[in-house]
Amino acid sequence: MNSPDFGRITPEIIESLGDIVGLDQVILDRFDLEPYSHDETEDLEFFPDAAIRPSSAAEISEIMKICHQNNIPVTTRGGGTGLSGGALPVYGGIVLSTERMNRIIEIDKENLMATVQPGLITHNLHQAVEAEGLFYPVDPASKESCTIGGNIAECAGGPRALKYGVTKDYVYGLTCVLADGRIFKTGGKLLKNVSGYNLTQLIVGSEGTLCIVAEIIVKLIPLPRYKRTLLAPFDSLEKAARGLTQIFMNRIVPSAAEFIERAAIKAAEDKFEKKFPHSDAAALLLFEIDGDREDVLDEQAEKIGEICLAHDAADVFVADNPEKQAEMWQMRRNIGEAVKSIAIYKEEDTVVPRAHLPELVEKITAISKKYGILTISYGHAGDGNIHCNIIKKDISDDDWNNKLPQVINELFREVVILGGSISGEHGIGWVQKDYLPIALSDVELGLMRSIKKVFDPKGILNPGKMLPS
Amino acid sequence: MNSPDFGRITPEIIESLGDIVGLDQVILDRFDLEPYSHDETEDLEFFPDAAIRPSSAAEISEIMKICHQNNIPVTTRGGGTGLSGGALPVYGGIVLSTERMNRIIEIDKENLMATVQPGLITHNLHQAVEAEGLFYPVDPASKESCTIGGNIAECAGGPRALKYGVTKDYVYGLTCVLADGRIFKTGGKLLKNVSGYNLTQLIVGSEGTLCIVAEIIVKLIPLPRYKRTLLAPFDSLEKAARGLTQIFMNRIVPSAAEFIERAAIKAAEDKFEKKFPHSDAAALLLFEIDGDREDVLDEQAEKIGEICLAHDAADVFVADNPEKQAEMWQMRRNIGEAVKSIAIYKEEDTVVPRAHLPELVEKITAISKKYGILTISYGHAGDGNIHCNIIKKDISDDDWNNKLPQVINELFREVVILGGSISGEHGIGWVQKDYLPIALSDVELGLMRSIKKVFDPKGILNPGKMLPS
């Protein structure tokens, strides 16, 4: 699917790129290019013409000068764990992998800031700062293989977003390379900064379409000392949601409040041949609370338990040691894999105002029935962010191909009616871009297209992504 | 200082504007225009040709269509408390005042979000949500007269930014009007949202140069139940700053950590003819901590006290009741007025990484000596945000006019060397824009100019502000 507008990669260009990074860091062989041809988005595959692995902002700048001059598309790639096809080189060209730029440059304990390279694995940042008693709370499900650069591209979230916020809330400074190779910096180790427009926040979540992020300053906070994990099975989702609201009204902000519907638990039981407690409940809520005083946590856990029981929870399990906590979280983390192993699937990353979550799940059930397509939902109840998996089970290829876009369209329209949006943390990328006009008006889309042109007039950075054609 | 490029306001235009808002909401009389001719920035005065007071987004849209067609400059005005001249109509034209759009539309307790109009006084939002046990933490010094719309324009901060963040951290959705009158919405009551570029965060801090904000969704959090206020006098700023760092290292994040240098305390003593405790100390630190458990606060207060004493604080005063706390804060709040009443002044809103604060104050002292100009500093130590007042005391007009730009230039250059920026929370506006190239490169400024053109191609929204000519 090469666009006629883009340039071809010639042997001369390859040679020039090799001069910048060394020829061993320019990958051309089809076998070696395979890992760069897909991410974690369904079964999509697009081969780049080449992959390149720079080691510095200066090298990225030189690469971009050549690509800009020759009109070569460049798709930046972090860990390749994306779920919206953001790292797919859909028009071929070059995949620019940040895998070698994976260092922590500095952990500044006095200013509570870390400076890192974009290819750093998120979990490695967690471990390094936690060893210093510090905390980088953003914890996407793929934290052991995703990168900070990729997290910035998608504005990644995760369970702890509920209390601690998402990637944008921690990014305070960036070093970036424009499509034409010019390098610029935004922000700094500054908690307050109003010197010009906030380019940092414009770039976070821009999915590699505006510039290439080459260095990052993130804020750190003190690491909370203690945790409690709680699991409560409810006989209806409405009651679970009302209970959750009551928890907030009682001044408790859990660090996570996850939601798993019955079908998702069943899927995990089948997949892992293991029985979960209360797996016949309509919905499970999994809470985490954290803090520096165990007595305060125990008090909060008791209050959460009371509220859940008052909302007809069948029981409340509290895990107060790391092993039991890890077990409960493992169960939650297994859900995704289990649900996706049932059959071909399409995952939607719907988000609504938290209190509308029961209505969203009701709508999903209704749409599922109307079209005779299986859906299984789970996700972050505290943020109203529900991952709805549409499963190709017991229906024909024709039916699937015919009904799937209708199901998605109807789902997204209901989400928007509820005051929500079509992606909470996975991004728009390649697979959702044609649905974006459901969420955004022509005015917003027009502004976004014009902003894209400001940063990348030739449209060579991650072409085909986010903005509908 | 009318620019030849802008259109003139004709009687026909006035009539059309009157048709939109009613003629009583279009102000033309010079006496009545006086309040719209200045803000709190030094002694600057620029009269608009007219002021207009719309009551809705639809009215703003109609106003902008006329102004756009006729190329009339429009400067949006909130409470007029700005310190960088952001609300000054420097090219005349129209001041669009949000004073009638001052309502709280909704406090959504289930989703912990409030929907408000831009002309709402910040303090009124505080009171309304606190009555519900909720909290909107952003507390600029002018909170009793500034507006939420103005806070968004400047990305206002305040003492509590240290623990709770600044305006950008609470704005989740906007309804905006473009220069040509088109209305658009961004975001929503969504804690996670990655559907397209983050226009919300681009608009926060854009000083009314990109669009007019007509409605705002802000996040609320549970109101902390208890507070403690502490005051510690230090014999050197270095020791005070090292003590502050230790407090963070002990996992305590105060809700505020304010810094007042000796000269500022003396100024307040002179002005209010009142003796403050330990007013001979080189620097005072004023802390606030808050939370839901008094025993935890007492423990933290004790730890802060220990750390301060270990860093040679002469004493530590703890205020545990609202009256004593209010008294300590009143002293802090009086500083600004006292310092500014000494003589003509120019206030700089410098910000550096927190740990560099002692170096910044050292540099300020050195520059002050070098040029023989009095400077007095105070501000938010926890954020590294220091308000440095340059005072015209005992020097001639010529000397002042000659030296002031040199002093500011040198100060800002030192700030940037320390990894800081030229404004933390006051904005760039009219009075700082020519210094912006000290903090930003041509690449960043070029991107900002192009973004401005995307939103406002004719340059009629708050012309002459933020971006250097």
CSV table of C-alpha atoms in Angstrom, one decimal, chain A residues 50-452:
chain,number,residue,atom,x,y,z
A,50,ALA,CA,13.9,-0.7,6.3
A,51,ALA,CA,14.2,-0.4,10.0
A,52,ILE,CA,16.8,1.8,11.7
A,53,ARG,CA,18.1,1.9,15.2
A,54,PRO,CA,19.6,5.3,16.2
A,55,SER,CA,21.4,5.9,19.5
A,56,SER,CA,20.9,9.7,20.0
A,57,ALA,CA,18.8,12.8,19.2
A,58,ALA,CA,21.6,13.9,16.9
A,59,GLU,CA,21.4,10.7,14.9
A,60,ILE,CA,17.6,10.9,14.7
A,61,SER,CA,18.0,14.5,13.4
A,62,GLU,CA,20.4,13.4,10.6
A,63,ILE,CA,18.1,10.5,9.7
A,64,MET,CA,15.1,12.8,9.4
A,65,LYS,CA,17.0,15.3,7.3
A,66,ILE,CA,17.6,12.5,4.7
A,67,CYS,CA,14.0,11.2,5.0
A,68,HIS,CA,12.6,14.7,4.7
A,69,GLN,CA,14.6,15.5,1.7
A,70,ASN,CA,13.5,12.3,0.0
A,71,ASN,CA,10.0,12.2,1.2
A,72,ILE,CA,10.4,8.9,3.0
A,73,PRO,CA,7.7,7.9,5.6
A,74,VAL,CA,9.1,7.3,9.1
A,75,THR,CA,7.2,5.4,11.8
A,76,THR,CA,8.7,5.6,15.2
A,77,ARG,CA,8.5,2.4,17.2
A,78,GLY,CA,8.9,1.7,21.0
A,79,GLY,CA,8.1,-1.7,22.5
A,80,GLY,CA,5.6,-2.6,19.8
A,81,THR,CA,2.9,-3.3,22.3
A,82,GLY,CA,0.4,-0.8,20.9
A,83,LEU,CA,-3.3,-1.8,20.5
A,84,SER,CA,-4.3,0.7,17.8
A,85,GLY,CA,-1.7,0.0,15.2
A,86,GLY,CA,0.3,3.2,16.0
A,87,ALA,CA,3.7,1.5,15.2
A,88,LEU,CA,2.6,-0.1,11.9
A,89,PRO,CA,4.4,1.3,8.8
A,90,VAL,CA,1.3,1.2,6.8
A,91,TYR,CA,2.9,3.1,3.9
A,92,GLY,CA,6.2,1.2,4.1
A,93,GLY,CA,9.2,3.4,4.4
A,94,ILE,CA,11.3,3.4,7.5
A,95,VAL,CA,10.6,2.1,11.0
A,96,LEU,CA,12.7,4.1,13.4
A,97,SER,CA,13.2,1.9,16.5
A,98,THR,CA,14.2,3.5,19.8
A,99,GLU,CA,15.3,0.1,21.2
A,100,ARG,CA,18.9,1.3,21.6
A,101,MET,CA,18.0,4.5,23.3
A,102,ASN,CA,16.9,2.7,26.5
A,103,ARG,CA,18.9,4.4,29.3
A,104,ILE,CA,18.0,6.2,32.4
A,105,ILE,CA,20.1,9.3,32.1
A,106,GLU,CA,19.5,10.7,35.6
A,107,ILE,CA,17.3,10.2,38.7
A,108,ASP,CA,17.3,13.6,40.3
A,109,LYS,CA,16.3,12.9,43.9
A,110,GLU,CA,16.4,16.5,44.9
A,111,ASN,CA,14.0,17.7,42.2
A,112,LEU,CA,12.0,14.4,42.1
A,113,MET,CA,12.5,14.2,38.3
A,114,ALA,CA,14.0,11.5,36.1
A,115,THR,CA,15.5,12.1,32.6
A,116,VAL,CA,15.2,9.1,30.4
A,117,GLN,CA,15.5,7.9,26.8
A,118,PRO,CA,12.4,7.0,24.9
A,119,GLY,CA,13.3,3.3,24.4
A,120,LEU,CA,13.4,2.7,28.2
A,121,ILE,CA,11.1,-0.1,29.2
A,122,THR,CA,8.5,1.3,31.6
A,123,HIS,CA,9.0,-1.5,34.2
A,124,ASN,CA,12.8,-0.7,34.3
A,125,LEU,CA,12.0,2.9,35.2
A,126,HIS,CA,9.6,1.6,37.9
A,127,GLN,CA,12.3,-0.7,39.4
A,128,ALA,CA,15.1,1.9,39.3
A,129,VAL,CA,13.1,4.7,41.0
A,130,GLU,CA,11.5,2.4,43.5
A,131,ALA,CA,14.9,1.3,44.6
A,132,GLU,CA,15.4,5.0,45.6
A,133,GLY,CA,12.1,5.1,47.5
A,134,LEU,CA,10.5,7.0,44.6
A,135,PHE,CA,7.5,6.2,42.3
A,136,TYR,CA,6.6,6.6,38.7
A,137,PRO,CA,2.9,5.5,38.9
A,138,VAL,CA,1.9,5.0,35.3
A,139,ASP,CA,1.4,1.2,34.8
A,140,PRO,CA,0.0,0.1,31.5
A,141,ALA,CA,-0.8,-3.6,31.3
A,142,SER,CA,2.2,-4.1,29.0
A,143,LYS,CA,4.6,-2.4,31.4
A,144,GLU,CA,7.2,-5.1,31.1
A,145,SER,CA,7.7,-4.6,27.4
A,146,CYS,CA,6.3,-1.2,26.5
A,147,THR,CA,8.6,1.9,26.5
A,148,ILE,CA,8.3,5.4,28.0
A,149,GLY,CA,8.4,6.8,24.4
A,150,GLY,CA,5.5,4.6,23.4
A,151,ASN,CA,3.7,5.6,26.6
A,152,ILE,CA,4.1,9.2,25.6
A,153,ALA,CA,2.9,8.6,22.0
A,154,GLU,CA,-0.3,7.0,23.3
A,155,CYS,CA,-0.6,8.9,26.6
A,156,ALA,CA,-0.7,5.5,28.3
A,157,GLY,CA,-2.8,4.9,31.4
A,158,GLY,CA,-3.3,1.7,33.4
A,159,PRO,CA,-5.1,0.8,36.6
A,160,ARG,CA,-3.3,3.4,38.8
A,161,ALA,CA,-4.4,6.2,36.6
A,162,LEU,CA,-7.4,6.5,38.9
A,163,LYS,CA,-5.4,8.0,41.8
A,164,TYR,CA,-2.2,9.0,40.1
A,165,GLY,CA,-3.2,10.2,36.6
A,166,VAL,CA,-1.9,9.1,33.2
A,167,THR,CA,1.3,9.7,31.3
A,168,LYS,CA,0.6,13.3,30.5
A,169,ASP,CA,0.5,14.1,34.2
A,170,TYR,CA,4.1,13.0,34.6
A,171,VAL,CA,5.8,14.4,31.5
A,172,TYR,CA,7.4,17.8,32.2
A,173,GLY,CA,10.0,18.1,29.5
A,174,LEU,CA,10.9,16.7,26.1
A,175,THR,CA,13.7,16.8,23.5
A,176,CYS,CA,12.1,16.3,20.1
A,177,VAL,CA,13.1,16.0,16.5
A,178,LEU,CA,10.9,17.5,13.8
A,179,ALA,CA,10.2,15.9,10.5
A,180,ASP,CA,12.9,18.1,8.8
A,181,GLY,CA,15.5,17.1,11.4
A,182,ARG,CA,15.4,20.2,13.6
A,183,ILE,CA,15.8,19.5,17.3
A,184,PHE,CA,13.8,21.4,19.9
A,185,LYS,CA,13.2,21.2,23.6
A,186,THR,CA,10.0,21.8,25.7
A,187,GLY,CA,9.5,22.3,29.4
A,188,GLY,CA,12.0,21.2,32.0
A,189,LYS,CA,12.3,20.1,35.6
A,190,LEU,CA,9.7,22.7,36.4
A,191,LEU,CA,6.5,22.2,38.3
A,192,LYS,CA,5.2,25.5,37.0
A,193,ASN,CA,6.0,26.9,33.6
A,194,VAL,CA,3.9,29.2,31.5
A,195,SER,CA,6.4,30.5,29.0
A,196,GLY,CA,4.6,30.0,25.7
A,197,TYR,CA,2.1,27.4,24.5
A,198,ASN,CA,2.3,24.0,26.2
A,199,LEU,CA,4.0,22.0,23.4
A,200,THR,CA,4.9,19.2,25.8
A,201,GLN,CA,1.2,18.4,26.4
A,202,LEU,CA,0.4,18.7,22.7
A,203,ILE,CA,3.1,16.1,21.9
A,204,VAL,CA,2.0,13.7,24.6
A,205,GLY,CA,-0.6,11.5,23.0
A,206,SER,CA,0.2,12.6,19.4
A,207,GLU,CA,1.1,9.1,18.4
A,208,GLY,CA,4.4,9.9,16.7
A,209,THR,CA,2.6,12.1,14.1
A,210,LEU,CA,4.1,15.4,15.2
A,211,CYS,CA,7.7,14.7,16.0
A,212,ILE,CA,10.1,12.1,17.3
A,213,VAL,CA,10.7,12.2,21.1
A,214,ALA,CA,14.4,11.7,21.9
A,215,GLU,CA,14.6,12.5,25.6
A,216,ILE,CA,12.1,12.8,28.4
A,217,ILE,CA,11.9,14.4,31.8
A,218,VAL,CA,9.3,12.8,34.0
A,219,LYS,CA,8.1,13.8,37.5
A,220,LEU,CA,8.5,11.3,40.3
A,221,ILE,CA,6.7,11.2,43.7
A,222,PRO,CA,7.5,9.5,47.0
A,223,LEU,CA,6.8,5.7,46.8
A,224,PRO,CA,3.8,4.8,49.1
A,225,ARG,CA,5.0,2.3,51.7
A,226,TYR,CA,2.0,0.0,52.0
A,227,LYS,CA,-0.8,-1.5,49.9
A,228,ARG,CA,-4.1,-3.4,50.3
A,229,THR,CA,-5.9,-5.2,47.5
A,230,LEU,CA,-9.6,-6.0,47.8
A,231,LEU,CA,-11.8,-8.1,45.7
A,232,ALA,CA,-15.6,-7.9,45.8
A,233,PRO,CA,-18.1,-9.9,43.8
A,234,PHE,CA,-21.5,-8.1,43.0
A,235,ASP,CA,-24.7,-9.5,41.7
A,236,SER,CA,-25.3,-6.5,39.5
A,237,LEU,CA,-23.0,-4.0,37.9
A,238,GLU,CA,-25.3,-1.1,38.8
A,239,LYS,CA,-24.8,-2.0,42.5
A,240,ALA,CA,-21.0,-2.3,42.0
A,241,ALA,CA,-20.9,1.2,40.3
A,242,ARG,CA,-23.0,2.8,43.0
A,243,GLY,CA,-20.7,1.3,45.6
A,244,LEU,CA,-17.7,2.7,43.8
A,245,THR,CA,-19.2,6.2,43.8
A,246,GLN,CA,-19.9,5.9,47.6
A,247,ILE,CA,-16.2,5.1,48.1
A,248,PHE,CA,-15.2,8.4,46.5
A,249,MET,CA,-17.9,10.2,48.5
A,250,ASN,CA,-16.2,8.8,51.6
A,251,ARG,CA,-13.0,10.6,50.6
A,252,ILE,CA,-11.2,7.4,49.6
A,253,VAL,CA,-9.5,7.5,46.3
A,254,PRO,CA,-8.3,4.0,45.6
A,255,SER,CA,-5.1,3.7,43.5
A,256,ALA,CA,-7.1,1.3,41.3
A,257,ALA,CA,-10.7,0.1,40.9
A,258,GLU,CA,-10.9,-2.6,38.2
A,259,PHE,CA,-14.0,-4.1,36.7
A,260,ILE,CA,-14.4,-7.6,35.3
A,261,GLU,CA,-17.6,-9.0,34.0
A,262,ARG,CA,-18.8,-12.6,34.4
A,263,ALA,CA,-18.0,-13.7,30.9
A,264,ALA,CA,-14.4,-12.5,31.3
A,265,ILE,CA,-13.9,-14.4,34.5
A,266,LYS,CA,-15.4,-17.5,32.8
A,267,ALA,CA,-13.0,-17.1,29.9
A,268,ALA,CA,-10.0,-17.0,32.3
A,269,GLU,CA,-11.3,-20.0,34.2
A,270,ASP,CA,-11.6,-21.9,30.9
A,271,LYS,CA,-8.2,-20.8,29.6
A,272,PHE,CA,-6.2,-21.5,32.8
A,273,GLU,CA,-8.3,-24.4,34.0
A,274,LYS,CA,-8.6,-22.8,37.4
A,275,LYS,CA,-11.6,-21.9,39.4
A,276,PHE,CA,-11.8,-18.3,40.7
A,277,PRO,CA,-13.7,-17.4,43.9
A,278,HIS,CA,-17.3,-16.1,43.2
A,279,SER,CA,-16.9,-16.5,39.5
A,280,ASP,CA,-20.6,-16.7,39.1
A,281,ALA,CA,-21.0,-13.0,40.2
A,282,ALA,CA,-22.2,-10.6,37.6
A,283,ALA,CA,-19.2,-8.4,38.1
A,284,LEU,CA,-16.1,-8.4,40.2
A,285,LEU,CA,-14.5,-5.2,41.5
A,286,LEU,CA,-10.8,-5.3,42.3
A,287,PHE,CA,-9.5,-2.4,44.4
A,288,GLU,CA,-6.1,-1.3,45.4
A,289,ILE,CA,-5.4,1.3,48.1
A,290,ASP,CA,-2.0,2.6,49.0
A,291,GLY,CA,-0.4,4.9,51.5
A,292,ASP,CA,2.3,5.4,54.2
A,293,ARG,CA,0.4,4.2,57.2
A,294,GLU,CA,-0.9,0.7,57.7
A,295,ASP,CA,-3.6,1.8,60.2
A,296,VAL,CA,-5.0,4.3,57.7
A,297,LEU,CA,-5.1,1.7,55.0
A,298,ASP,CA,-6.8,-0.8,57.3
A,299,GLU,CA,-9.4,1.8,58.2
A,300,GLN,CA,-9.9,2.5,54.5
A,301,ALA,CA,-10.1,-1.2,53.6
A,302,GLU,CA,-12.7,-1.6,56.3
A,303,LYS,CA,-14.8,1.3,55.0
A,304,ILE,CA,-14.6,0.0,51.4
A,305,GLY,CA,-15.7,-3.4,52.7
A,306,GLU,CA,-18.6,-1.9,54.5
A,307,ILE,CA,-19.7,0.1,51.5
A,308,CYS,CA,-19.4,-3.0,49.2
A,309,LEU,CA,-21.5,-5.1,51.6
A,310,ALA,CA,-24.1,-2.4,51.9
A,311,HIS,CA,-24.3,-2.6,48.1
A,312,ASP,CA,-25.0,-6.3,48.2
A,313,ALA,CA,-21.5,-7.6,47.5
A,314,ALA,CA,-21.5,-11.3,48.2
A,315,ASP,CA,-18.2,-11.0,50.1
A,316,VAL,CA,-15.1,-8.9,50.3
A,317,PHE,CA,-11.6,-10.4,50.2
A,318,VAL,CA,-8.7,-8.3,51.5
A,319,ALA,CA,-5.1,-9.2,50.5
A,320,ASP,CA,-2.6,-7.5,52.9
A,321,ASN,CA,0.6,-9.2,51.8
A,322,PRO,CA,2.5,-8.9,48.5
A,323,GLU,CA,1.9,-12.6,47.5
A,324,LYS,CA,-1.8,-12.6,47.8
A,325,GLN,CA,-1.9,-9.2,46.2
A,326,ALA,CA,0.1,-10.4,43.3
A,327,GLU,CA,-2.2,-13.4,42.9
A,328,MET,CA,-5.3,-11.2,42.7
A,329,TRP,CA,-3.6,-8.9,40.1
A,330,GLN,CA,-2.4,-11.9,38.1
A,331,MET,CA,-6.0,-13.0,37.8
A,332,ARG,CA,-6.9,-9.5,36.5
A,333,ARG,CA,-4.0,-9.5,34.1
A,334,ASN,CA,-4.8,-12.9,32.7
A,335,ILE,CA,-8.2,-11.8,31.7
A,336,GLY,CA,-7.0,-10.0,28.5
A,337,GLU,CA,-5.1,-13.0,27.3
A,338,ALA,CA,-8.0,-15.4,28.1
A,339,VAL,CA,-10.6,-13.3,26.4
A,340,LYS,CA,-8.4,-12.8,23.3
A,341,SER,CA,-7.7,-16.5,23.0
A,342,ILE,CA,-11.3,-17.4,22.5
A,343,ALA,CA,-11.4,-16.5,18.8
A,344,ILE,CA,-10.5,-13.6,16.4
A,345,TYR,CA,-11.4,-10.4,18.3
A,346,LYS,CA,-11.6,-6.6,18.0
A,347,GLU,CA,-10.9,-4.7,21.2
A,348,GLU,CA,-12.5,-1.3,21.8
A,349,ASP,CA,-11.1,1.1,24.4
A,350,THR,CA,-14.3,3.0,25.3
A,351,VAL,CA,-14.3,5.6,28.0
A,352,VAL,CA,-17.3,7.4,29.7
A,353,PRO,CA,-17.7,9.5,32.8
A,354,ARG,CA,-17.3,7.0,35.6
A,355,ALA,CA,-20.9,7.2,36.8
A,356,HIS,CA,-22.2,6.2,33.4
A,357,LEU,CA,-20.3,2.9,33.4
A,358,PRO,CA,-23.4,0.8,34.2
A,359,GLU,CA,-25.3,2.4,31.3
A,360,LEU,CA,-22.3,1.7,29.0
A,361,VAL,CA,-22.2,-1.9,29.9
A,362,GLU,CA,-26.0,-2.1,29.4
A,363,LYS,CA,-25.6,-0.6,25.9
A,364,ILE,CA,-22.8,-3.0,25.1
A,365,THR,CA,-25.1,-6.0,26.1
A,366,ALA,CA,-28.0,-4.6,24.0
A,367,ILE,CA,-25.8,-4.1,20.9
A,368,SER,CA,-24.3,-7.6,21.4
A,369,LYS,CA,-27.8,-9.1,21.5
A,370,LYS,CA,-29.0,-7.0,18.5
A,371,TYR,CA,-26.3,-8.2,16.2
A,372,GLY,CA,-25.8,-11.7,17.7
A,373,ILE,CA,-22.1,-11.0,18.4
A,374,LEU,CA,-20.3,-12.0,21.6
A,375,THR,CA,-18.8,-9.2,23.6
A,376,ILE,CA,-16.8,-9.4,26.8
A,377,SER,CA,-15.9,-6.4,28.9
A,378,TYR,CA,-13.5,-5.6,31.6
A,379,GLY,CA,-11.3,-2.6,32.5
A,380,HIS,CA,-10.8,0.4,34.7
A,381,ALA,CA,-14.1,1.1,36.5
A,382,GLY,CA,-12.7,4.0,38.4
A,383,ASP,CA,-11.9,5.9,35.2
A,384,GLY,CA,-15.0,4.7,33.3
A,385,ASN,CA,-12.5,3.1,30.8
A,386,ILE,CA,-13.9,-0.2,29.6
A,387,HIS,CA,-12.1,-2.5,27.2
A,388,CYS,CA,-14.9,-4.1,25.2
A,389,ASN,CA,-13.8,-7.2,23.3
A,390,ILE,CA,-16.0,-8.1,20.3
A,391,ILE,CA,-15.4,-11.8,19.7
A,392,LYS,CA,-15.8,-13.7,16.4
A,393,LYS,CA,-17.4,-16.8,17.9
A,394,ASP,CA,-20.0,-19.0,16.2
A,395,ILE,CA,-20.5,-16.6,13.3
A,396,SER,CA,-19.5,-16.8,9.7
A,397,ASP,CA,-16.7,-14.7,8.1
A,398,ASP,CA,-19.2,-12.8,6.0
A,399,ASP,CA,-21.4,-12.0,9.1
A,400,TRP,CA,-18.3,-10.9,11.0
A,401,ASN,CA,-17.0,-8.6,8.2
A,402,ASN,CA,-20.5,-7.2,7.7
A,403,LYS,CA,-21.6,-6.7,11.2
A,404,LEU,CA,-18.3,-5.7,12.9
A,405,PRO,CA,-18.2,-2.1,11.6
A,406,GLN,CA,-21.9,-1.7,12.4
A,407,VAL,CA,-21.3,-2.9,16.0
A,408,ILE,CA,-18.4,-0.6,16.5
A,409,ASN,CA,-20.2,2.4,15.0
A,410,GLU,CA,-23.2,1.8,17.2
A,411,LEU,CA,-21.0,1.3,20.3
A,412,PHE,CA,-19.1,4.5,19.7
A,413,ARG,CA,-22.2,6.5,19.1
A,414,GLU,CA,-23.6,5.3,22.4
A,415,VAL,CA,-20.3,6.2,24.1
A,416,VAL,CA,-20.4,9.7,22.8
A,417,ILE,CA,-24.1,10.1,23.8
A,418,LEU,CA,-22.9,9.2,27.4
A,419,GLY,CA,-20.4,12.0,27.3
A,420,GLY,CA,-17.5,9.6,26.5
A,421,SER,CA,-14.9,9.1,23.9
A,422,ILE,CA,-13.7,6.3,21.6
A,423,SER,CA,-10.3,5.7,23.2
A,424,GLY,CA,-9.2,6.1,26.8
A,425,GLU,CA,-5.7,4.9,26.6
A,426,HIS,CA,-5.0,2.8,23.5
A,427,GLY,CA,-5.0,5.6,21.0
A,428,ILE,CA,-6.6,6.1,17.6
A,429,GLY,CA,-3.7,4.9,15.4
A,430,TRP,CA,-4.6,2.9,12.3
A,431,VAL,CA,-7.6,0.9,13.4
A,432,GLN,CA,-9.8,3.6,14.9
A,433,LYS,CA,-9.1,6.6,12.8
A,434,ASP,CA,-12.1,6.2,10.6
A,435,TYR,CA,-14.3,6.3,13.7
A,436,LEU,CA,-12.8,9.5,15.0
A,437,PRO,CA,-15.4,11.7,13.4
A,438,ILE,CA,-18.0,10.1,15.7
A,439,ALA,CA,-16.2,11.7,18.7
A,440,LEU,CA,-14.8,14.9,17.2
A,441,SER,CA,-16.5,17.6,15.1
A,442,ASP,CA,-15.2,18.9,11.8
A,443,VAL,CA,-13.8,22.0,13.6
A,444,GLU,CA,-11.6,19.9,16.0
A,445,LEU,CA,-10.5,17.6,13.2
A,446,GLY,CA,-9.7,20.7,11.1
A,447,LEU,CA,-7.6,22.2,13.8
A,448,MET,CA,-5.8,18.9,14.3
A,449,ARG,CA,-5.0,18.5,10.6
A,450,SER,CA,-3.6,22.0,10.5
A,451,ILE,CA,-1.5,21.4,13.6
A,452,LYS,CA,-0.2,18.2,12.0
